[in-house]
Amino acid sequence: MADDVVPIIVKKVKKGGHAAHGGAWKVAYADFVTAMMAFFLLLWLLNVTTTEQKEGLSDYFAPTTSSLSQSGAGGMLGGRSMQVDGARLSDTGAPSVVSSIKPPEQGKKDDGEAAKTREMEEAELLAKLAKIEEASFEDAKNEIRQAIAKDSELSGLEDNIIIDMTPEGLRIQIVDQFNESMFESGSAKITGRVRNLVSMIAKSIENLPNRLSISGHTDSSSYNGSDYGNWELSSDRANASRRALLDAGLSPTRIDKVAGRADIDPLIADDPSNPGNRRISIVLLRETPVLPTNLK
C-alpha cells in the first residue's frame, strides 16, 4: 500500500525584477522647456523691438559675404588688410549686433516742458476769453448810455447811473440824487421812472451769459424806535430790484446773489448821510478770471 502513495510536488516560481527606469524622459522634458523658453523669448523680442532692430537681428543671422568693393591691385584682398572694413569680415572676432532695446520709461525728461507749454497755452486762451468778455461789457455799457440818451422818459437820469469795471465784473449802480430817488422814502417800492430804467438795463444785458449779483445800500440815517432798520430796508430794496429785472424778462437763472449791505459800504465815505449812498448795485459777474498783466 505504501508504494501506491502519490507524491505532492510544490512548484515555486521566482519572478524576475523589473528593469530599472531610465532617465531619457528627463532629457526630453528639459529640451521641451528650453524650446518653450526660446519661443517666448522670441515673442518678447518681436514685441519690444522696432523695425530697424529687427532688420539688425536679421542681418546678424544672415550668411556673411565678401565685400564687393575693390582697391589696389584687385587681388583676393584687394590691397587691404583683413581687419579693415571693406575687404572681408574679420576672422579674429565674432560679429556682433548692438541693440538699443530700452525698458518702458516711467517719465520723460521733457514732461516738465510739455506741462509748462500747456500752462502757457491755457493762459493765452484765458487771456483771449477775458478780452472778449471785456468787449461785451463795453458794448453793454455803451448800449445803456445810448438808451438813456434816446429815451425821453429816462431823460435826466444820466447822473443817477454809474457804470464801471471791477475785479468782480461790470458794475451798474443806480444811485439817489437830491432831486430823484429810486424808492419811496423808507420803503422798497420802486418809482415809475426807475422801474423803466431797470427794465432798460435788463434788455441791454439779457443776451450776455454772465450771472448777476444784486446788492442794496442805504445812507446812515436810522429809524428810531423801530425794529425795521437799514439792514432790512437795503435787503428789501435789493429784492425789489431783482423782481423788477425778472418782470422785464431777465431769466431767474441769471441771479447769483441778492444781499442787503445797509450803510457799511458808502459810496461817499466822507458824507455818510449823502443821498448818493442810497443805491442799488447790479454786477455782471465775470466768467473768466482776471489774469496778471504779464500773462495777457
Tab-separated table of C-alpha atoms in Angstrom:
chain	number	residue	atom	x	y	z
A	1	MET	CA	0.000	0.000	0.000
A	2	ALA	CA	2.862	2.329	0.741
A	3	ASP	CA	4.026	2.132	-2.817
A	4	ASP	CA	0.687	3.436	-4.100
A	5	VAL	CA	1.009	6.931	-2.371
A	6	VAL	CA	1.199	9.775	-4.959
A	7	PRO	CA	3.916	12.304	-4.110
A	8	ILE	CA	2.917	16.032	-3.792
A	9	ILE	CA	5.056	18.337	-5.894
A	10	VAL	CA	5.182	22.078	-4.989
A	11	LYS	CA	6.435	24.474	-7.681
A	12	LYS	CA	7.888	27.784	-6.614
A	13	VAL	CA	8.047	30.406	-9.358
A	14	LYS	CA	10.642	33.105	-8.918
A	15	LYS	CA	9.657	36.272	-10.716
A	16	GLY	CA	12.356	38.399	-12.225
A	17	GLY	CA	12.757	42.075	-11.080
A	18	HIS	CA	11.551	44.975	-13.205
A	19	ALA	CA	14.067	46.670	-15.400
A	20	ALA	CA	15.439	49.880	-13.952
A	21	HIS	CA	13.731	53.078	-15.253
A	22	GLY	CA	15.994	55.162	-17.463
A	23	GLY	CA	16.451	58.977	-17.367
A	24	ALA	CA	15.721	59.634	-21.071
A	25	TRP	CA	12.393	61.305	-20.285
A	26	LYS	CA	14.154	63.920	-18.189
A	27	VAL	CA	16.318	64.908	-21.119
A	28	ALA	CA	13.268	65.154	-23.377
A	29	TYR	CA	11.403	67.302	-20.837
A	30	ALA	CA	14.394	69.608	-20.427
A	31	ASP	CA	14.580	70.029	-24.212
A	32	PHE	CA	10.861	70.866	-24.268
A	33	VAL	CA	11.178	73.502	-21.520
A	34	THR	CA	14.200	75.024	-23.260
A	35	ALA	CA	12.301	75.195	-26.552
A	36	MET	CA	9.317	76.889	-24.851
A	37	MET	CA	11.586	79.432	-23.156
A	38	ALA	CA	13.233	80.205	-26.510
A	39	PHE	CA	9.783	80.536	-28.101
A	40	PHE	CA	8.534	83.034	-25.504
A	41	LEU	CA	11.834	84.923	-25.696
A	42	LEU	CA	11.299	85.221	-29.459
A	43	LEU	CA	7.770	86.522	-28.913
A	44	TRP	CA	9.095	89.103	-26.426
A	45	LEU	CA	11.791	90.264	-28.864
A	46	LEU	CA	9.235	90.647	-31.649
A	47	ASN	CA	7.061	92.751	-29.364
A	48	VAL	CA	9.664	95.152	-27.961
A	49	THR	CA	11.951	95.694	-30.967
A	50	THR	CA	11.482	98.294	-33.669
A	51	THR	CA	11.626	97.609	-37.404
A	52	GLU	CA	15.252	98.776	-37.552
A	53	GLN	CA	16.223	96.475	-34.692
A	54	LYS	CA	14.506	93.513	-36.349
A	55	GLU	CA	16.492	94.211	-39.521
A	56	GLY	CA	19.701	94.315	-37.466
A	57	LEU	CA	18.922	90.948	-35.907
A	58	SER	CA	18.107	89.544	-39.332
A	59	ASP	CA	21.427	90.757	-40.691
A	60	TYR	CA	23.225	89.170	-37.769
A	61	PHE	CA	21.940	85.694	-38.632
A	62	ALA	CA	22.275	86.154	-42.409
A	63	PRO	CA	25.229	84.439	-44.165
A	64	THR	CA	28.251	86.682	-44.399
A	65	THR	CA	29.547	87.674	-47.813
A	66	SER	CA	32.740	89.214	-49.002
A	67	SER	CA	32.714	92.905	-49.744
A	68	LEU	CA	32.206	93.857	-53.369
A	69	SER	CA	34.484	96.858	-53.050
A	70	GLN	CA	37.912	96.533	-54.501
A	71	SER	CA	41.048	98.605	-54.457
A	72	GLY	CA	44.760	98.307	-55.098
A	73	ALA	CA	45.759	95.539	-57.494
A	74	GLY	CA	42.328	93.927	-57.476
A	75	GLY	CA	43.586	90.679	-55.932
A	76	MET	CA	41.949	88.494	-53.345
A	77	LEU	CA	42.165	91.035	-50.565
A	78	GLY	CA	42.075	93.995	-52.896
A	79	GLY	CA	45.154	95.538	-51.347
A	80	ARG	CA	43.510	95.865	-47.929
A	81	SER	CA	44.058	94.434	-44.515
A	82	MET	CA	41.704	91.764	-43.292
A	83	GLN	CA	40.992	93.938	-40.250
A	84	VAL	CA	39.817	96.869	-42.339
A	85	ASP	CA	36.162	97.138	-43.189
A	86	GLY	CA	35.640	96.751	-46.903
A	87	ALA	CA	37.747	93.719	-47.902
A	88	ARG	CA	36.164	90.938	-45.835
A	89	LEU	CA	34.875	90.214	-42.383
A	90	SER	CA	37.465	89.812	-39.678
A	91	ASP	CA	38.280	86.295	-38.552
A	92	THR	CA	39.722	87.446	-35.244
A	93	GLY	CA	36.431	88.108	-33.557
A	94	ALA	CA	32.810	87.119	-33.748
A	95	PRO	CA	30.467	89.585	-35.421
A	96	SER	CA	28.239	91.459	-33.041
A	97	VAL	CA	24.982	93.357	-33.168
A	98	VAL	CA	24.337	96.290	-30.865
A	99	SER	CA	20.674	96.523	-29.845
A	100	SER	CA	19.208	99.542	-28.087
A	101	ILE	CA	16.142	97.942	-26.529
A	102	LYS	CA	15.058	100.080	-23.599
A	103	PRO	CA	12.518	99.280	-20.907
A	104	PRO	CA	9.374	101.454	-20.779
A	105	GLU	CA	10.165	104.816	-19.230
A	106	GLN	CA	8.210	105.947	-16.200
A	107	GLY	CA	8.528	109.591	-17.129
A	108	LYS	CA	10.226	111.621	-19.816
A	109	LYS	CA	12.578	114.459	-19.157
A	110	ASP	CA	10.538	116.781	-21.332
A	111	ASP	CA	7.325	116.234	-19.329
A	112	GLY	CA	8.027	119.436	-17.389
A	113	GLU	CA	8.474	121.413	-20.598
A	114	ALA	CA	5.257	119.955	-22.030
A	115	ALA	CA	3.346	120.879	-18.854
A	116	LYS	CA	4.791	124.391	-18.990
A	117	THR	CA	3.727	124.698	-22.628
A	118	ARG	CA	0.192	123.598	-21.755
A	119	GLU	CA	0.022	126.150	-18.946
A	120	MET	CA	1.122	128.904	-21.328
A	121	GLU	CA	-1.487	127.830	-23.889
A	122	GLU	CA	-4.206	127.809	-21.216
A	123	ALA	CA	-3.112	131.255	-20.026
A	124	GLU	CA	-3.257	132.590	-23.596
A	125	LEU	CA	-6.736	131.106	-24.060
A	126	LEU	CA	-7.964	132.647	-20.800
A	127	ALA	CA	-6.487	135.993	-21.844
A	128	LYS	CA	-8.389	135.865	-25.150
A	129	LEU	CA	-11.629	134.920	-23.394
A	130	ALA	CA	-11.110	137.759	-20.903
A	131	LYS	CA	-10.676	140.240	-23.768
A	132	ILE	CA	-13.867	139.011	-25.408
A	133	GLU	CA	-15.708	139.384	-22.109
A	134	GLU	CA	-14.302	142.885	-21.585
A	135	ALA	CA	-15.513	143.829	-25.076
A	136	SER	CA	-19.024	142.529	-24.310
A	137	PHE	CA	-19.057	144.562	-21.087
A	138	GLU	CA	-18.059	147.689	-23.010
A	139	ASP	CA	-20.845	147.056	-25.525
A	140	ALA	CA	-23.407	146.687	-22.728
A	141	LYS	CA	-22.114	149.857	-21.061
A	142	ASN	CA	-22.413	151.878	-24.283
A	143	GLU	CA	-25.844	150.453	-25.025
A	144	ILE	CA	-27.158	151.509	-21.615
A	145	ARG	CA	-25.751	155.029	-22.044
A	146	GLN	CA	-27.246	155.377	-25.522
A	147	ALA	CA	-30.636	154.039	-24.410
A	148	ILE	CA	-30.831	156.613	-21.607
A	149	ALA	CA	-29.918	159.404	-24.011
A	150	LYS	CA	-32.534	158.343	-26.595
A	151	ASP	CA	-35.463	157.609	-24.248
A	152	SER	CA	-37.316	160.756	-23.302
A	153	GLU	CA	-38.906	159.020	-20.317
A	154	LEU	CA	-35.420	158.448	-18.896
A	155	SER	CA	-34.267	161.996	-19.534
A	156	GLY	CA	-32.351	163.406	-16.577
A	157	LEU	CA	-31.352	160.018	-15.153
A	158	GLU	CA	-27.827	160.130	-16.601
A	159	ASP	CA	-26.488	161.296	-13.235
A	160	ASN	CA	-28.352	158.516	-11.408
A	161	ILE	CA	-26.416	155.713	-13.050
A	162	ILE	CA	-22.724	154.835	-12.576
A	163	ILE	CA	-21.137	152.090	-14.704
A	164	ASP	CA	-17.588	150.882	-14.068
A	165	MET	CA	-15.363	147.814	-14.265
A	166	THR	CA	-14.404	145.979	-11.072
A	167	PRO	CA	-12.496	142.746	-10.365
A	168	GLU	CA	-15.907	141.088	-9.971
A	169	GLY	CA	-17.200	142.295	-13.317
A	170	LEU	CA	-19.261	145.105	-14.868
A	171	ARG	CA	-20.928	147.086	-12.066
A	172	ILE	CA	-24.071	149.113	-12.772
A	173	GLN	CA	-25.125	151.344	-9.882
A	174	ILE	CA	-28.401	153.250	-9.701
A	175	VAL	CA	-27.971	155.985	-7.093
A	176	ASP	CA	-30.275	158.511	-5.497
A	177	GLN	CA	-29.867	162.209	-6.115
A	178	PHE	CA	-31.251	165.118	-4.093
A	179	ASN	CA	-33.955	165.607	-6.709
A	180	GLU	CA	-34.504	161.985	-7.787
A	181	SER	CA	-34.963	158.886	-5.616
A	182	MET	CA	-35.275	155.275	-6.700
A	183	PHE	CA	-37.672	154.294	-3.937
A	184	GLU	CA	-40.337	155.997	-1.964
A	185	SER	CA	-38.978	157.282	1.338
A	186	GLY	CA	-38.395	154.495	3.879
A	187	SER	CA	-39.873	151.777	1.623
A	188	ALA	CA	-38.916	149.250	-1.050
A	189	LYS	CA	-41.435	150.485	-3.625
A	190	ILE	CA	-39.633	151.459	-6.863
A	191	THR	CA	-40.678	154.688	-8.558
A	192	GLY	CA	-42.039	154.511	-12.120
A	193	ARG	CA	-39.070	156.157	-13.851
A	194	VAL	CA	-36.511	153.987	-12.084
A	195	ARG	CA	-38.545	150.859	-12.908
A	196	ASN	CA	-38.301	151.849	-16.575
A	197	LEU	CA	-34.562	152.331	-16.113
A	198	VAL	CA	-34.213	148.842	-14.567
A	199	SER	CA	-36.236	147.379	-17.448
A	200	MET	CA	-33.927	149.034	-19.966
A	201	ILE	CA	-30.868	147.632	-18.146
A	202	ALA	CA	-32.399	144.135	-18.262
A	203	LYS	CA	-32.875	144.364	-22.037
A	204	SER	CA	-29.299	145.588	-22.511
A	205	ILE	CA	-27.765	142.604	-20.682
A	206	GLU	CA	-30.254	139.835	-21.487
A	207	ASN	CA	-28.060	138.372	-24.265
A	208	LEU	CA	-24.970	138.126	-22.075
A	209	PRO	CA	-24.248	134.808	-20.302
A	210	ASN	CA	-22.992	136.386	-17.082
A	211	ARG	CA	-24.783	135.835	-13.785
A	212	LEU	CA	-25.814	138.796	-11.627
A	213	SER	CA	-25.108	139.913	-8.099
A	214	ILE	CA	-27.576	142.471	-6.686
A	215	SER	CA	-26.959	144.444	-3.500
A	216	GLY	CA	-28.884	147.220	-1.781
A	217	HIS	CA	-27.274	150.140	0.093
A	218	THR	CA	-28.628	152.900	2.341
A	219	ASP	CA	-27.276	156.066	3.852
A	220	SER	CA	-26.502	156.390	7.558
A	221	SER	CA	-29.970	157.660	8.508
A	222	SER	CA	-31.560	155.356	11.055
A	223	TYR	CA	-35.042	154.541	12.251
A	224	ASN	CA	-35.945	155.497	15.806
A	225	GLY	CA	-37.995	153.163	17.942
A	226	SER	CA	-38.456	150.544	15.203
A	227	ASP	CA	-37.167	147.043	14.598
A	228	TYR	CA	-37.094	147.765	10.877
A	229	GLY	CA	-33.679	149.267	10.122
A	230	ASN	CA	-31.235	149.821	7.291
A	231	TRP	CA	-30.379	146.124	7.015
A	232	GLU	CA	-33.993	145.190	6.405
A	233	LEU	CA	-34.556	148.175	4.095
A	234	SER	CA	-31.461	147.523	1.949
A	235	SER	CA	-32.337	143.814	1.661
A	236	ASP	CA	-35.932	144.569	0.651
A	237	ARG	CA	-34.786	147.115	-1.945
A	238	ALA	CA	-32.281	144.631	-3.420
A	239	ASN	CA	-35.021	142.009	-3.650
A	240	ALA	CA	-37.423	144.530	-5.217
A	241	SER	CA	-34.775	145.278	-7.854
A	242	ARG	CA	-34.446	141.556	-8.539
A	243	ARG	CA	-38.200	141.293	-9.123
A	244	ALA	CA	-38.096	144.312	-11.442
A	245	LEU	CA	-35.371	142.669	-13.550
A	246	LEU	CA	-37.367	139.443	-13.786
A	247	ASP	CA	-40.524	141.372	-14.720
A	248	ALA	CA	-38.527	142.925	-17.566
A	249	GLY	CA	-37.779	139.455	-18.979
A	250	LEU	CA	-34.472	138.509	-17.377
A	251	SER	CA	-34.102	134.776	-16.699
A	252	PRO	CA	-34.271	133.803	-12.988
A	253	THR	CA	-31.278	131.508	-13.510
A	254	ARG	CA	-29.118	134.587	-14.097
A	255	ILE	CA	-29.465	135.709	-10.477
A	256	ASP	CA	-26.489	134.542	-8.417
A	257	LYS	CA	-26.792	136.595	-5.207
A	258	VAL	CA	-29.092	139.171	-3.607
A	259	ALA	CA	-27.871	140.957	-0.493
A	260	GLY	CA	-28.557	143.953	1.722
A	261	ARG	CA	-25.492	145.960	2.771
A	262	ALA	CA	-27.153	148.682	4.877
A	263	ASP	CA	-24.742	151.636	5.275
A	264	ILE	CA	-21.493	149.678	5.778
A	265	ASP	CA	-20.196	150.316	2.228
A	266	PRO	CA	-20.910	154.005	1.475
A	267	LEU	CA	-20.242	155.387	-1.992
A	268	ILE	CA	-19.407	158.778	-0.482
A	269	ALA	CA	-17.397	157.792	2.567
A	270	ASP	CA	-16.773	161.324	3.864
A	271	ASP	CA	-20.523	162.100	3.855
A	272	PRO	CA	-22.399	159.009	5.134
A	273	SER	CA	-25.792	160.765	5.063
A	274	ASN	CA	-25.454	161.848	1.410
A	275	PRO	CA	-28.338	160.578	-0.777
A	276	GLY	CA	-25.769	159.157	-3.191
A	277	ASN	CA	-25.082	156.408	-0.669
A	278	ARG	CA	-28.607	155.099	-1.248
A	279	ARG	CA	-28.175	152.877	-4.280
A	280	ILE	CA	-28.720	149.533	-5.946
A	281	SER	CA	-25.629	147.791	-7.303
A	282	ILE	CA	-26.043	145.272	-10.160
A	283	VAL	CA	-22.827	143.407	-11.051
A	284	LEU	CA	-22.407	141.227	-14.131
A	285	LEU	CA	-20.043	138.636	-12.714
A	286	ARG	CA	-17.021	137.642	-14.770
A	287	GLU	CA	-16.978	134.197	-16.369
A	288	THR	CA	-13.180	134.277	-16.795
A	289	PRO	CA	-10.654	135.150	-14.073
A	290	VAL	CA	-8.681	138.381	-14.164
A	291	LEU	CA	-5.135	137.456	-15.225
A	292	PRO	CA	-1.946	139.242	-14.181
A	293	THR	CA	-0.781	141.854	-16.668
A	294	ASN	CA	2.303	139.824	-17.727
A	295	LEU	CA	0.100	136.907	-18.849
A	296	LYS	CA	-2.189	138.923	-21.051
